[in-house]
PDB file of C-alpha atoms in Angstrom:
ATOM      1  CA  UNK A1496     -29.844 -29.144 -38.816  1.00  0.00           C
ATOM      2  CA  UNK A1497     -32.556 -27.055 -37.011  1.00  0.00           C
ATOM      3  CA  UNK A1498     -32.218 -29.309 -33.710  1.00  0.00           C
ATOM      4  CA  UNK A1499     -28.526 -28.489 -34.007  1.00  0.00           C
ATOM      5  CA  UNK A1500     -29.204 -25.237 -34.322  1.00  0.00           C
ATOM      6  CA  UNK A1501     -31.933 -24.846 -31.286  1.00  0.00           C
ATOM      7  CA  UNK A1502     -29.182 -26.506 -29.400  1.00  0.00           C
ATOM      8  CA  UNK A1503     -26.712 -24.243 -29.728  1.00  0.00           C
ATOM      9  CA  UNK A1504     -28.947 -21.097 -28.935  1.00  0.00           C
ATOM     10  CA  UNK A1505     -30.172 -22.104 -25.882  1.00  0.00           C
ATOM     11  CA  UNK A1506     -26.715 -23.233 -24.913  1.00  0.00           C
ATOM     12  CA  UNK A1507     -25.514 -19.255 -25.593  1.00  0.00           C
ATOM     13  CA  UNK A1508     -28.776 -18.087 -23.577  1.00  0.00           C
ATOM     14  CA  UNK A1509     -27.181 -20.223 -20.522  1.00  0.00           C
ATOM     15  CA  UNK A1510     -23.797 -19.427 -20.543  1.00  0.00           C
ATOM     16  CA  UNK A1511     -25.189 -15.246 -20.896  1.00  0.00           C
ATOM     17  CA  UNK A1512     -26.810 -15.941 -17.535  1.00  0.00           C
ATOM     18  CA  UNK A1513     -23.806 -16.951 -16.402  1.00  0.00           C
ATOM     19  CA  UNK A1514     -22.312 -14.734 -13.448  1.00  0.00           C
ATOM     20  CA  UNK A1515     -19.330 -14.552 -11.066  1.00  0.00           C
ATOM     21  CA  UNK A1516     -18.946 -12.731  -8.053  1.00  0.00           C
ATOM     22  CA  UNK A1517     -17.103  -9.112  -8.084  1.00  0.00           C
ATOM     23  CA  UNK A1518     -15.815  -7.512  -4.506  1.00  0.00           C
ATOM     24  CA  UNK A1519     -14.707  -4.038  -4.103  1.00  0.00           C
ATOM     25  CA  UNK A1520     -13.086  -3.126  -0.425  1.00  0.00           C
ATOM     26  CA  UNK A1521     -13.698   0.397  -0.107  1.00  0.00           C
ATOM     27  CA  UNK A1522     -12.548   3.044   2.972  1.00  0.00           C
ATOM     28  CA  UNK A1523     -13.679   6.050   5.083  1.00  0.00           C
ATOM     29  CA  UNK A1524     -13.350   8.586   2.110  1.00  0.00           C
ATOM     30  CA  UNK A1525     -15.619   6.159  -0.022  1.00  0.00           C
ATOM     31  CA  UNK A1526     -18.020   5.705   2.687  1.00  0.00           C
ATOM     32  CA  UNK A1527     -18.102   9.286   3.403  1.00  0.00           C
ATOM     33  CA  UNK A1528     -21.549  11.508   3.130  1.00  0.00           C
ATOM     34  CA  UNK A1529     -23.323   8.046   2.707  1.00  0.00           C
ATOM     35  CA  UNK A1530     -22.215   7.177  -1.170  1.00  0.00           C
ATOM     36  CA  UNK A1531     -23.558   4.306  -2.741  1.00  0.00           C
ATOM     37  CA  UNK A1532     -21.392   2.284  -5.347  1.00  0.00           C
ATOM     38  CA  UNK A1533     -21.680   0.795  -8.590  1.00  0.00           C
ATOM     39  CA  UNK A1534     -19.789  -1.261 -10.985  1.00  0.00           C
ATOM     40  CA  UNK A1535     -19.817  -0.965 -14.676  1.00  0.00           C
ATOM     41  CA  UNK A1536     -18.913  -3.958 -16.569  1.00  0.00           C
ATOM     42  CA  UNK A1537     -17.698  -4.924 -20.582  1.00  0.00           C
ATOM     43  CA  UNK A1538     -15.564  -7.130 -22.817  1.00  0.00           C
ATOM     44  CA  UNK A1539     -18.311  -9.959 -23.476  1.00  0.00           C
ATOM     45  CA  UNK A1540     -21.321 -10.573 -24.903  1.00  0.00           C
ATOM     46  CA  UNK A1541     -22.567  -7.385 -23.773  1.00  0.00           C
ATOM     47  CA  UNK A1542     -21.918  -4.152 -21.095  1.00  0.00           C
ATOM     48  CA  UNK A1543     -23.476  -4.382 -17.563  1.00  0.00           C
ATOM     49  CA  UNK A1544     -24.160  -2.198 -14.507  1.00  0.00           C
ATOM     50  CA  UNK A1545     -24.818  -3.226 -10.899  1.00  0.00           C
ATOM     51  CA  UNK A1546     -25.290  -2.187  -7.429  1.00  0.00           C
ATOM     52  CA  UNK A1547     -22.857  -3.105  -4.979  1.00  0.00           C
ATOM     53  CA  UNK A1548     -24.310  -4.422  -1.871  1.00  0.00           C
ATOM     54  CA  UNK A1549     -22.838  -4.409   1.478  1.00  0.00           C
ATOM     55  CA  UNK A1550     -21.732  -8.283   2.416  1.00  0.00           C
ATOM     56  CA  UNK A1551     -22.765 -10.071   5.292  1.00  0.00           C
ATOM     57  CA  UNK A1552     -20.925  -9.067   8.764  1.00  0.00           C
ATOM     58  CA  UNK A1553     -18.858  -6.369   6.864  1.00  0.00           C
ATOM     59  CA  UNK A1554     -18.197  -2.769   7.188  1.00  0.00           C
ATOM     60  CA  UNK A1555     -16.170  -1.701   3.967  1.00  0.00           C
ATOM     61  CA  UNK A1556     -16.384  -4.879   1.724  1.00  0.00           C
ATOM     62  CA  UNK A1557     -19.451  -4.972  -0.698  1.00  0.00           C
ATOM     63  CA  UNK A1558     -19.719  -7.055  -3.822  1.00  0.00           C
ATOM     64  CA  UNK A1559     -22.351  -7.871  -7.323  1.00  0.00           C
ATOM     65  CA  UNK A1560     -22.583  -9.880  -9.858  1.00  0.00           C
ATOM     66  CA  UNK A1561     -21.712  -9.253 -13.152  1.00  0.00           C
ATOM     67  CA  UNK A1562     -21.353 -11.260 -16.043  1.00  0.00           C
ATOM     68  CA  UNK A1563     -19.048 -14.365 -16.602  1.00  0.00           C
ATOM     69  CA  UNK A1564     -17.351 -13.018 -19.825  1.00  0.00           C
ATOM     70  CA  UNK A1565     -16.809  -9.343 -18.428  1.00  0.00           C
ATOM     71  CA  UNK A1566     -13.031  -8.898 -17.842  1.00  0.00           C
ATOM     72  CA  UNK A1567     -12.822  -5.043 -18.198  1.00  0.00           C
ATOM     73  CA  UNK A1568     -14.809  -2.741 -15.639  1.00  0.00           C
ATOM     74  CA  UNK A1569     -14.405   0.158 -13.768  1.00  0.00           C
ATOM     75  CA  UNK A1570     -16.431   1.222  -9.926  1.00  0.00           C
ATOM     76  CA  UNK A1571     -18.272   4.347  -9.482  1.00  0.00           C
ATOM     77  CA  UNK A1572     -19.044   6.090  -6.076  1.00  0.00           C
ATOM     78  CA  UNK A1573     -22.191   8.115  -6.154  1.00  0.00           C
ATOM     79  CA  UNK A1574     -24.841  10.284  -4.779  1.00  0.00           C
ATOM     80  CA  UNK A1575     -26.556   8.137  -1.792  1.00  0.00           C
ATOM     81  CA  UNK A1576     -29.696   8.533  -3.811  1.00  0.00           C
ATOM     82  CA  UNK A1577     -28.632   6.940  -7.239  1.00  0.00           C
ATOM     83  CA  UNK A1578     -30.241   3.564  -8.430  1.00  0.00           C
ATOM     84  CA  UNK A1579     -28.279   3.422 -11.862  1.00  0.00           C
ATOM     85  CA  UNK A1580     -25.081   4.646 -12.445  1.00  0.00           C
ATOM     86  CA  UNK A1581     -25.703   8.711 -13.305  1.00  0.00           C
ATOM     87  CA  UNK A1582     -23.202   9.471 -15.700  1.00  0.00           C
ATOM     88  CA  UNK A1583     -22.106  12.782 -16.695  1.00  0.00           C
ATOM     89  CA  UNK A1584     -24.130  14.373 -13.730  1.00  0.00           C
ATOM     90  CA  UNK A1585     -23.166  15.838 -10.649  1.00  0.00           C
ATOM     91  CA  UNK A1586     -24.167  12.934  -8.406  1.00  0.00           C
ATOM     92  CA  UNK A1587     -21.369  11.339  -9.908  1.00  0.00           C
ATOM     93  CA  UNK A1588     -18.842  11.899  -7.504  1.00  0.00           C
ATOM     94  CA  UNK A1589     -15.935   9.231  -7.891  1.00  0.00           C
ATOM     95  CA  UNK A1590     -14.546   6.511 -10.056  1.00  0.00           C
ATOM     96  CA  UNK A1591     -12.015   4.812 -10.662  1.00  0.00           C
ATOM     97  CA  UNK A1592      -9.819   3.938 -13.882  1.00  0.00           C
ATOM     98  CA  UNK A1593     -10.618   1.714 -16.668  1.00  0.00           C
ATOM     99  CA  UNK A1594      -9.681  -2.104 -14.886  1.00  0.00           C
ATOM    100  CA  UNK A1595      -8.642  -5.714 -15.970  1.00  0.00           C
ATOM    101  CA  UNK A1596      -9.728  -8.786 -13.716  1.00  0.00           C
ATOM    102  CA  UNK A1597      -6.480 -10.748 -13.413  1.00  0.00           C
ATOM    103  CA  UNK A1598      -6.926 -14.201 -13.386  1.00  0.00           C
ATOM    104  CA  UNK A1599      -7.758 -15.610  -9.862  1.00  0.00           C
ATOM    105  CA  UNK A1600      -8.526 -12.403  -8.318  1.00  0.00           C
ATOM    106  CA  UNK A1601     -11.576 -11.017  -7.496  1.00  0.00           C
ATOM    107  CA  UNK A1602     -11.456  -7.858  -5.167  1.00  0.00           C
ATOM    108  CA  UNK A1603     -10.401  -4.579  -5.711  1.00  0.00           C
ATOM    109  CA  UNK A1604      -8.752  -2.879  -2.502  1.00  0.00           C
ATOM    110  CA  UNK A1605      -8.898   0.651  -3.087  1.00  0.00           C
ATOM    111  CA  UNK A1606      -6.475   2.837  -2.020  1.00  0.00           C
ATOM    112  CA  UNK A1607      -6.925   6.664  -1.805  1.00  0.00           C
ATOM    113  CA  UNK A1608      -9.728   7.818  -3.914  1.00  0.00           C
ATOM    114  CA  UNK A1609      -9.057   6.051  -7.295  1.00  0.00           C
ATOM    115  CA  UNK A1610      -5.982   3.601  -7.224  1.00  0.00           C
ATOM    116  CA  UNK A1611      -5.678   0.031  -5.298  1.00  0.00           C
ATOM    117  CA  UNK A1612      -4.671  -3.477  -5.524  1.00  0.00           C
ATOM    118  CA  UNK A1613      -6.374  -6.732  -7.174  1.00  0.00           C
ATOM    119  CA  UNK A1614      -6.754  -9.446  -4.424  1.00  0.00           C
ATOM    120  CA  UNK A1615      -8.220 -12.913  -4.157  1.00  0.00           C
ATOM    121  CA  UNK A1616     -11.477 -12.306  -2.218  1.00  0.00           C
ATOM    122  CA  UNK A1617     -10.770 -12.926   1.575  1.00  0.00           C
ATOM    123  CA  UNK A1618      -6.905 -12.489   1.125  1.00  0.00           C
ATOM    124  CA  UNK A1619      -5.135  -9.392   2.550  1.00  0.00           C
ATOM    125  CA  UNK A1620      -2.622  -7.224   0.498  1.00  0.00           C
ATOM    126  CA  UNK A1621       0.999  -7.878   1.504  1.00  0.00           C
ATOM    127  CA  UNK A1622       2.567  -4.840   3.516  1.00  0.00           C
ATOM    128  CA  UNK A1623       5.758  -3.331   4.728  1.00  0.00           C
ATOM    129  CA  UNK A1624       7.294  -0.212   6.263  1.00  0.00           C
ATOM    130  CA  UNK A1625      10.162   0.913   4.617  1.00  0.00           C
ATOM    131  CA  UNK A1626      12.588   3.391   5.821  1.00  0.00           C
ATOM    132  CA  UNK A1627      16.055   4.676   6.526  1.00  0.00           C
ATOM    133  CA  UNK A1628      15.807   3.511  10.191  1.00  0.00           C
ATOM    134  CA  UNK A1629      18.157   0.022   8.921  1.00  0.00           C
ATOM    135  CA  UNK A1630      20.653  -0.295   6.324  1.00  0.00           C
ATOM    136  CA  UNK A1631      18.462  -1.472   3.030  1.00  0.00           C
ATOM    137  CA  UNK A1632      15.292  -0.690   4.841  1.00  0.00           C
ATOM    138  CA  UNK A1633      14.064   1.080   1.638  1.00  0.00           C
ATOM    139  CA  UNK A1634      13.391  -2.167  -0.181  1.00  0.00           C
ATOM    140  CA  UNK A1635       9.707  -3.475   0.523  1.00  0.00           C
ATOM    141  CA  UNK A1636      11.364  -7.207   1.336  1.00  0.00           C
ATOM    142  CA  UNK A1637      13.105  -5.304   4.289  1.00  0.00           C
ATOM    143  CA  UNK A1638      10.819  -5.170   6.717  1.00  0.00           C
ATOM    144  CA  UNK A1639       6.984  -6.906   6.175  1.00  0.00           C
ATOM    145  CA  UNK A1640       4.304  -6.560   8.853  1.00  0.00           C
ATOM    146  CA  UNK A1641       3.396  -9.479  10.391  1.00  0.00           C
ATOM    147  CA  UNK A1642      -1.073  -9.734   9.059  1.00  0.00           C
ATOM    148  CA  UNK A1643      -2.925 -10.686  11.862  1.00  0.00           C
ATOM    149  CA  UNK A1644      -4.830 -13.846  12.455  1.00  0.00           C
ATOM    150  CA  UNK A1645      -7.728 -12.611  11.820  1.00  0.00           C
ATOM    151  CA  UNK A1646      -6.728 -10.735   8.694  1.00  0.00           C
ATOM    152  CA  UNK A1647      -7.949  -7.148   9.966  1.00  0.00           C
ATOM    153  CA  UNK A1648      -4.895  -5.966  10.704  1.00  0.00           C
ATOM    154  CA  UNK A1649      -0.856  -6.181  10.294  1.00  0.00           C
ATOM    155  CA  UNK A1650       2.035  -4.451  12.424  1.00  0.00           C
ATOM    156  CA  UNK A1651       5.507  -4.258  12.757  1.00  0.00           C
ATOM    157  CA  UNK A1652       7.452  -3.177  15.978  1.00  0.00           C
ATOM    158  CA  UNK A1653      10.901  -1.399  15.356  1.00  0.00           C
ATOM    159  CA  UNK A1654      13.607  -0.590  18.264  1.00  0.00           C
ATOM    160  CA  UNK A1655      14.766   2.861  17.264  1.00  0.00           C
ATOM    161  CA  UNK A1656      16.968   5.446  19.050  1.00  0.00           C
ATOM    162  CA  UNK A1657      16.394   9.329  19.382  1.00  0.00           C
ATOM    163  CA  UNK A1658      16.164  11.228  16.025  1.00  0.00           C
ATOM    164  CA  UNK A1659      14.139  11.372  12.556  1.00  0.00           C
ATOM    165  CA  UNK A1660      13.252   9.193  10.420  1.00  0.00           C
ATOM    166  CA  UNK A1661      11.900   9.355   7.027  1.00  0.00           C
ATOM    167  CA  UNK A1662       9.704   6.464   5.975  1.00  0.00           C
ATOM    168  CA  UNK A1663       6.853   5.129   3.517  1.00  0.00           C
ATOM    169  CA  UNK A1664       4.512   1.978   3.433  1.00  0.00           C
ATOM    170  CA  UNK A1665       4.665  -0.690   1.126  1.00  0.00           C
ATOM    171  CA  UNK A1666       1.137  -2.555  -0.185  1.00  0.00           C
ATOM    172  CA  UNK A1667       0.687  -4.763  -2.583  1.00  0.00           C
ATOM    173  CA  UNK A1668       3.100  -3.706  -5.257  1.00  0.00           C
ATOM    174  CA  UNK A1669       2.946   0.009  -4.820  1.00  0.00           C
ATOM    175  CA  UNK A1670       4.548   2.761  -2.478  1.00  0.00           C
ATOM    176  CA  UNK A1671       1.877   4.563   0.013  1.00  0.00           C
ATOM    177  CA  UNK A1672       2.337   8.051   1.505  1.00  0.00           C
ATOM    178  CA  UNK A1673       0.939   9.767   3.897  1.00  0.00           C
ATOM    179  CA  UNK A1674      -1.095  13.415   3.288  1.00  0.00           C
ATOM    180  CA  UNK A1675       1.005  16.244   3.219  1.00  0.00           C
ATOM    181  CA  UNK A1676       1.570  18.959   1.524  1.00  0.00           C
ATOM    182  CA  UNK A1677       4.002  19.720  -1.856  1.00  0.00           C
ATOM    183  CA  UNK A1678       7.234  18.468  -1.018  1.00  0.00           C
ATOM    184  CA  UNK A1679       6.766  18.867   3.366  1.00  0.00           C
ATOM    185  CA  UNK A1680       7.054  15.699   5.060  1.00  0.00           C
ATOM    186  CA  UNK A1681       4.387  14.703   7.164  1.00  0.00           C
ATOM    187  CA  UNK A1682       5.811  14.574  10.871  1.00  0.00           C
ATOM    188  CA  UNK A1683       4.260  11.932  13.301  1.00  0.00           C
ATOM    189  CA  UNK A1684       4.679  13.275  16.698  1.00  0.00           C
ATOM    190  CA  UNK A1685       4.296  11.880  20.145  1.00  0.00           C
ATOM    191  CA  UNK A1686       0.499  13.111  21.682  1.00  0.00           C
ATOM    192  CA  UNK A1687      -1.007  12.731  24.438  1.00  0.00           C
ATOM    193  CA  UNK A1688      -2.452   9.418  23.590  1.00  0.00           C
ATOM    194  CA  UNK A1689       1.147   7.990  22.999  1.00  0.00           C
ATOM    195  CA  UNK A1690      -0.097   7.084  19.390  1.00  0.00           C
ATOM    196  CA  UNK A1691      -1.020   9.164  15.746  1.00  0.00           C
ATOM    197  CA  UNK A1692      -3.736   7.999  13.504  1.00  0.00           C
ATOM    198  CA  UNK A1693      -2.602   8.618  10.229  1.00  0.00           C
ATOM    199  CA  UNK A1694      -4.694   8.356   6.947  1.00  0.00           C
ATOM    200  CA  UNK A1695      -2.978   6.861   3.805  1.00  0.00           C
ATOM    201  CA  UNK A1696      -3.146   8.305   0.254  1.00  0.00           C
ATOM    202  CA  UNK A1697      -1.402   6.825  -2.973  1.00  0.00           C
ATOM    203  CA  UNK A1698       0.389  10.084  -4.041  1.00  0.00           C
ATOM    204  CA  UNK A1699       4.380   9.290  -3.061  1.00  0.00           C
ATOM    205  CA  UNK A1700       5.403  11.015  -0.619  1.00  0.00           C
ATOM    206  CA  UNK A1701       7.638  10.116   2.526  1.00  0.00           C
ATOM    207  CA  UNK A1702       6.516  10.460   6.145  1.00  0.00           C
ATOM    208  CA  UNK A1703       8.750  11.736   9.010  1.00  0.00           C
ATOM    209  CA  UNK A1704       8.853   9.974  12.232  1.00  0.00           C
ATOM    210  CA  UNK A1705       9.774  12.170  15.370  1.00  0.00           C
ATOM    211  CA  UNK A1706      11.144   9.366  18.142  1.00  0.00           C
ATOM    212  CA  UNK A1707      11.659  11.614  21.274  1.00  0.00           C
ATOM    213  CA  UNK A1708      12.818   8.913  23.159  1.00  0.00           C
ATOM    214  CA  UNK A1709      14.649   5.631  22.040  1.00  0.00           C
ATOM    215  CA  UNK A1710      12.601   2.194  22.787  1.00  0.00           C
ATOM    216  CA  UNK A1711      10.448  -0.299  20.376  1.00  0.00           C
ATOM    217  CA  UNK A1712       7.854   1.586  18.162  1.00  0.00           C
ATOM    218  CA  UNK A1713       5.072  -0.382  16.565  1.00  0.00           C
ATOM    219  CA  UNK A1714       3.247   0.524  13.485  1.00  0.00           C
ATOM    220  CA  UNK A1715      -0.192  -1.160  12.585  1.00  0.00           C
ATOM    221  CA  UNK A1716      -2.697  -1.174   9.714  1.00  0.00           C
ATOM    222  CA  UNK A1717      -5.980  -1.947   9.943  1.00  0.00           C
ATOM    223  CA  UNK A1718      -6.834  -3.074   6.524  1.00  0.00           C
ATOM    224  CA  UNK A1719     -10.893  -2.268   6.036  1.00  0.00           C
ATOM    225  CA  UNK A1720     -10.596   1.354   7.820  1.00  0.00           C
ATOM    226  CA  UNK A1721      -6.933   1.980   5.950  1.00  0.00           C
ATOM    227  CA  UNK A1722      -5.532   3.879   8.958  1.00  0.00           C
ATOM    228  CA  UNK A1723      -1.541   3.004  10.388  1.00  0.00           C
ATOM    229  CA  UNK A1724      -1.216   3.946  13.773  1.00  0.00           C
ATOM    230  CA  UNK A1725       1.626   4.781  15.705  1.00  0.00           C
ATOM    231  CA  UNK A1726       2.274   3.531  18.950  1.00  0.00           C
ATOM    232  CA  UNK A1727       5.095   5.216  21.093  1.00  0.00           C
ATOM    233  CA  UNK A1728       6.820   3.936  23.746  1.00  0.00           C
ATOM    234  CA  UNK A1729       6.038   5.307  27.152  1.00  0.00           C
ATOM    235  CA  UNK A1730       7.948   8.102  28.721  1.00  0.00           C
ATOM    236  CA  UNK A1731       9.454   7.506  32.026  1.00  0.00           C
ATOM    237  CA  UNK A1732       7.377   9.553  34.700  1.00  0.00           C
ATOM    238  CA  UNK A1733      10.484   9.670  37.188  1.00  0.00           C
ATOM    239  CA  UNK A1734      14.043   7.637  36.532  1.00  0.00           C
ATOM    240  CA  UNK A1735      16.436   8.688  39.443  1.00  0.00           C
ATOM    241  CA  UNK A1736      19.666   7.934  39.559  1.00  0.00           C
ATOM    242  CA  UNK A1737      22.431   9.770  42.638  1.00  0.00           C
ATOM    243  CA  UNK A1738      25.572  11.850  41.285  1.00  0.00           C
ATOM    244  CA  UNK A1739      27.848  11.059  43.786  1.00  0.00           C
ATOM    245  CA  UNK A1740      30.156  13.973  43.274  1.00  0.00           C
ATOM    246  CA  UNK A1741      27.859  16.917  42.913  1.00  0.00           C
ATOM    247  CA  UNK A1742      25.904  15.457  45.521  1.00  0.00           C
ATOM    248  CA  UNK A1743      22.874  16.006  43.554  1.00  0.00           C
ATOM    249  CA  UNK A1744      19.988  13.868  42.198  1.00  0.00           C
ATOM    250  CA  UNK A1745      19.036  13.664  38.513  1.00  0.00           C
ATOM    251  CA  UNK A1746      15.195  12.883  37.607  1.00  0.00           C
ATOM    252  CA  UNK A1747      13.911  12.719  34.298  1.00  0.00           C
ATOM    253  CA  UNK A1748      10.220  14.269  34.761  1.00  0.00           C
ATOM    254  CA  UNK A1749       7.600  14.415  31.849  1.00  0.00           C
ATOM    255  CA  UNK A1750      10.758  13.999  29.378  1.00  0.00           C
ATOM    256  CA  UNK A1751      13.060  16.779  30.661  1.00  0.00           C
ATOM    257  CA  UNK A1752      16.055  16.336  32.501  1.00  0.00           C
ATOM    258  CA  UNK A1753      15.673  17.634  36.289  1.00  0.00           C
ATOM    259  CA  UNK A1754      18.866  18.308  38.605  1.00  0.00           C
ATOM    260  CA  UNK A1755      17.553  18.149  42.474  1.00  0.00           C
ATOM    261  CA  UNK A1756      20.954  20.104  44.266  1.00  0.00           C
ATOM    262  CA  UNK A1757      20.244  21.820  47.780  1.00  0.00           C
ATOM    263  CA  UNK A1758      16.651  21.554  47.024  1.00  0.00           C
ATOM    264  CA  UNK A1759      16.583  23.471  44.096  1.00  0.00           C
ATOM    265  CA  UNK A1760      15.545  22.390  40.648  1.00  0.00           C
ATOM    266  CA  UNK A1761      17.844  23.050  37.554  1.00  0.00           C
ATOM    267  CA  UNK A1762      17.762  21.748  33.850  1.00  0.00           C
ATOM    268  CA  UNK A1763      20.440  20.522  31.946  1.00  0.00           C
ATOM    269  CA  UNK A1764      22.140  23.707  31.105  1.00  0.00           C
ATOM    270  CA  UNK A1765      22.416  24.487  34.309  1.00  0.00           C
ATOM    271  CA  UNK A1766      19.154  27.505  34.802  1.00  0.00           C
ATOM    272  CA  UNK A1767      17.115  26.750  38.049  1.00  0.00           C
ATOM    273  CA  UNK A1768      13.925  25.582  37.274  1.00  0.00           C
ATOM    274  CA  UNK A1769      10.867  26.866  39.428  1.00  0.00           C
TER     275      UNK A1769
END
């Protein structure tokens, strides 16, 4: 009975040193004011901390180990400094929710500042724009960007005429929005780069698209940095066409309707332009 015994104990001392592999993808408002992360850990034999490193060749993914039998656990962002988790001090300065481990995933994509999406370490969240650009357009099936290769990044080029459009991204089971304020949408405008960088924030609300100028837009998200970007089509520098009757030229210059008559500028309600 006592060799029985002996056997089972050190067969419960192995399987307590078991381990498994935990990832957490985190972005630029993690990373910010160089913030170090943890990962607190329970549900088996007993509770666990750890450090999360920074993986190999990365820029945003880090990862630990934690114990085999810990399901439940929740990630901490703290005070560059810390070496253990410091609880209920000020150099706490983020963490996420109370989290289950679903079965086959292993990576936490984080979203905002507390909320994100369990993944299969290397995998890459499905994503869509939706809007009310297409009829049904709201539904996330509508319209999924196309993920890169390489898995860093996914777009999605739409042809869209002249006007507004409200709009919202789609990841991984959830609706994104971008930062605004109350109920004001947040307008993307053309700049002078022909593009907007536009940080991403779980908190519901729509976006508002200004398209100056109808042509193909493409929207792409770089999955480690969390940023969609914009790009607009290019505005014609100088389309001329001749009006035969008024025996006058028409040139669209820098996006505004020119009429060349007698050698004199005018716009299209008729003022002369100098």
């Amino acid at each position: 009975m006592r060799k029985i015994f002996s056997f089972f104990v050190a067969v419960m001392a192995v399987s307590s040193l078991s381990a498994k592999s935990i990832y957490l993808q985190v972005n630029d408002d993690w990373k910010s004011y160089g913030a170090v992360f943890f990962v607190h850990s329970w549900g088996g034999a007993a509770d666990a901390d750890a450090k999360l490193a920074l993986v190999e060749g990365e820029e945003y993914l880090f990862s630990a180990e934690i114990p085999d039998d810990n399901n439940n656990l929740l990630f901490v962002r703290a005070q560059g400094e810390s070496e253990s988790i410091p609880w209920d001090t000020e150099n706490l300065w983020t963490k996420t929710g109370d989290l289950v481990i679903p079965d086959g995933k292993d990576c936490y994509y984080l979203v905002g500042w507390t909320d994100g999406a369990w993944l299969s370490h290397g995998d890459s969240p499905a994503i869509s724009i939706v809007g009310n650009f297409a009829e049904g357009a709201w539904g996330p099936e509508a319209h999924p960007m196309t993920i890169a290769e390489d898995k860093a990044s996914a777009s999605a080029t739409f042809a869209l005429e002249a006007g507004s459009y409200e709009m919202k991204v789609w990841l991984e089971g959830f609706y994104l929005s971008l930062n605004g304020e109350g109920e004001t949408l947040f307008q993307i405008r053309r700049d002078w780069d022909h593009a907007d960088n536009v940080n991403i924030v779980n908190e519901g609300r729509n976006f508002e698209l200004i398209v100056d100028q109808a042509g193909d837009y493409t929207f792409t998200w770089t999955f480690a940095s969390q940023n969609l970007v914009v790009a607009f089509p290019e505005l014609p520098s100088a389309v001329e066409t001749i009006q035969t009757e008024g025996k006058s030229v028409k040139r669209i210059v820098n996006g505004e309707l020119r009429i060349i008559r007698d050698g004199k500028s005018f716009n299209a309600l008729g003022a002369e332009v100098k």
